[in-house]
CSV table of C-alpha atoms in Angstrom, one decimal:
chain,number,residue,atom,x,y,z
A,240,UNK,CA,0.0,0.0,0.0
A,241,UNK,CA,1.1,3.0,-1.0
A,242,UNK,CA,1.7,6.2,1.9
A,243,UNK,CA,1.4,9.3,1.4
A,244,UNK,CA,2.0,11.8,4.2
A,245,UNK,CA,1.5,15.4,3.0
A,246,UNK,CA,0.2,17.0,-0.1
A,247,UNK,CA,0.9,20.8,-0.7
A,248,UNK,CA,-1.6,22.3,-3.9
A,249,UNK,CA,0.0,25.3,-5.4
A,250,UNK,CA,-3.0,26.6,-8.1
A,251,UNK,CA,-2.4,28.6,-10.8
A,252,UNK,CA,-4.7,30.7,-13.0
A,253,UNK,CA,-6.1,28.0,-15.0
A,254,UNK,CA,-4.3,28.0,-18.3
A,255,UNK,CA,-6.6,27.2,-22.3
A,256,UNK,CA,-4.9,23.7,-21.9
A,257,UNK,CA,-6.7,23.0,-18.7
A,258,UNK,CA,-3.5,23.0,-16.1
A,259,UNK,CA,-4.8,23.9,-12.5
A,260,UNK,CA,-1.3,24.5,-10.5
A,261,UNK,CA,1.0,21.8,-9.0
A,262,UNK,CA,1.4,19.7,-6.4
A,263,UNK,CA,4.0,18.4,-4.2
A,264,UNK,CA,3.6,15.6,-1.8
A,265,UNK,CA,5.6,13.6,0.8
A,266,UNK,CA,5.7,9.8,0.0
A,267,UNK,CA,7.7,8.0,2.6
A,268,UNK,CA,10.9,9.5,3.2
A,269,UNK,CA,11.0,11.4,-0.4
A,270,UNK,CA,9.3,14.5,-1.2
A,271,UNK,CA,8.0,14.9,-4.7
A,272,UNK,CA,7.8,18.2,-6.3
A,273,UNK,CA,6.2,19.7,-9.3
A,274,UNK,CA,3.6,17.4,-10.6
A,275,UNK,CA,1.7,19.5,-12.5
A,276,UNK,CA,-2.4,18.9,-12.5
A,277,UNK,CA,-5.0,19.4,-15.5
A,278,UNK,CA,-8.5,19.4,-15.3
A,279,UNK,CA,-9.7,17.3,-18.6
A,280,UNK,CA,-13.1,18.4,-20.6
A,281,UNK,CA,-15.1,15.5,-18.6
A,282,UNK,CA,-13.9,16.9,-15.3
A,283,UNK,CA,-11.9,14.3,-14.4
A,284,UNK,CA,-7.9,15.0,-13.0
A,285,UNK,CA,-4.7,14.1,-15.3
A,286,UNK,CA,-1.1,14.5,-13.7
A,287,UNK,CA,1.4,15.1,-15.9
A,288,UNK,CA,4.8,14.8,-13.6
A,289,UNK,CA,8.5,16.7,-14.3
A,290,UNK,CA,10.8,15.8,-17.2
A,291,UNK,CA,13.8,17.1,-18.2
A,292,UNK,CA,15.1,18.0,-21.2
A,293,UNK,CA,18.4,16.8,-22.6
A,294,UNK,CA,21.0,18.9,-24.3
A,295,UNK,CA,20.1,17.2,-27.1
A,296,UNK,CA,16.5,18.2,-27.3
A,297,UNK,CA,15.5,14.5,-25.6
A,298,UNK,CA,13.0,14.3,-22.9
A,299,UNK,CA,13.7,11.6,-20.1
A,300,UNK,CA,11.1,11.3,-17.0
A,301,UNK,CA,12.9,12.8,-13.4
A,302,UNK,CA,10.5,10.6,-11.4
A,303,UNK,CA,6.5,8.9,-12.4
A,304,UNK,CA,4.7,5.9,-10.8
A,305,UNK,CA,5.7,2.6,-12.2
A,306,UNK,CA,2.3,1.0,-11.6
A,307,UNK,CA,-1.1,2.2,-11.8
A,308,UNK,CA,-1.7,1.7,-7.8
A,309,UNK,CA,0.8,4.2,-6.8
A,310,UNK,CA,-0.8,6.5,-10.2
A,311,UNK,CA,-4.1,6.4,-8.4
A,312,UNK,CA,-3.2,6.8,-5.1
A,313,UNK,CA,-1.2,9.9,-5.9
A,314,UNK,CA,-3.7,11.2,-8.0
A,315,UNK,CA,-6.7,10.6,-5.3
A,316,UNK,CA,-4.3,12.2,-2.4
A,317,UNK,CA,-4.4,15.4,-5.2
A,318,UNK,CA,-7.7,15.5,-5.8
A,319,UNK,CA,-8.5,15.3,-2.1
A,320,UNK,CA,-6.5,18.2,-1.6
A,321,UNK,CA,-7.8,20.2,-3.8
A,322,UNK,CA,-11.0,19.8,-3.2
A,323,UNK,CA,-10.3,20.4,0.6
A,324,UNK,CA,-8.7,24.1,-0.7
A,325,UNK,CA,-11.7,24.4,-3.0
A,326,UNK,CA,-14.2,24.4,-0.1
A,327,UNK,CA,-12.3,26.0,2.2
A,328,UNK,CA,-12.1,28.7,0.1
A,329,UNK,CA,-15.8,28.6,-0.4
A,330,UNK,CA,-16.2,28.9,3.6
A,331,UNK,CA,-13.8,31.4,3.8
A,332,UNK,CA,-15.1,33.6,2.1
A,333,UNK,CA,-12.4,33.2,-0.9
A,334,UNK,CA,-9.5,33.3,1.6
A,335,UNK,CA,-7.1,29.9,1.5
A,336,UNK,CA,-4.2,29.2,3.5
């Protein structure tokens, strides 16, 4: 089973390709940063997490689930968190922490 500890939401100004902000979150004893979060036309959540690009124009992957588990369980621990900010910002009257 897969644990995740902490999940920080960064949102952004929601961009024409549907990105919502990025998230970092704290999965065992490793902290993973810059996941990057769309919202796709059904409403459902894609991640999309950080690559780097090569000196030779090649992408390569700095860090992604290997099975599709750990994918949802990221992915959920996200979502949760947004939608935590989401309504607290509702309650707040627009004000998140």
């Amino acid at each position: 089973m897969v644990e995740i500890k902490e999940v920080i939401w960064t949102p952004i100004k929601p961009t024409p390709e549907g990105m919502l902000g990025f998230a970092s979150l704290l999965f065992g004893q490793l902290r993973l940063d810059s996941i990057a979060v769309f919202v796709m036309p059904n409403g459902d959540y894609r991640l999309s997490f950080p690559k780097k690009r090569l000196y030779h124009g090649a992408d390569v992957q700095v860090f992604y689930p290997i099975d599709k588990e750990t994918h949802e369980a990221i992915k959920n621990a996200i979502v949760s968190k947004i939608k935590e900010v989401n309504s607290n910002a509702v309650t707040d009257g627009g004000v998140t922490n």
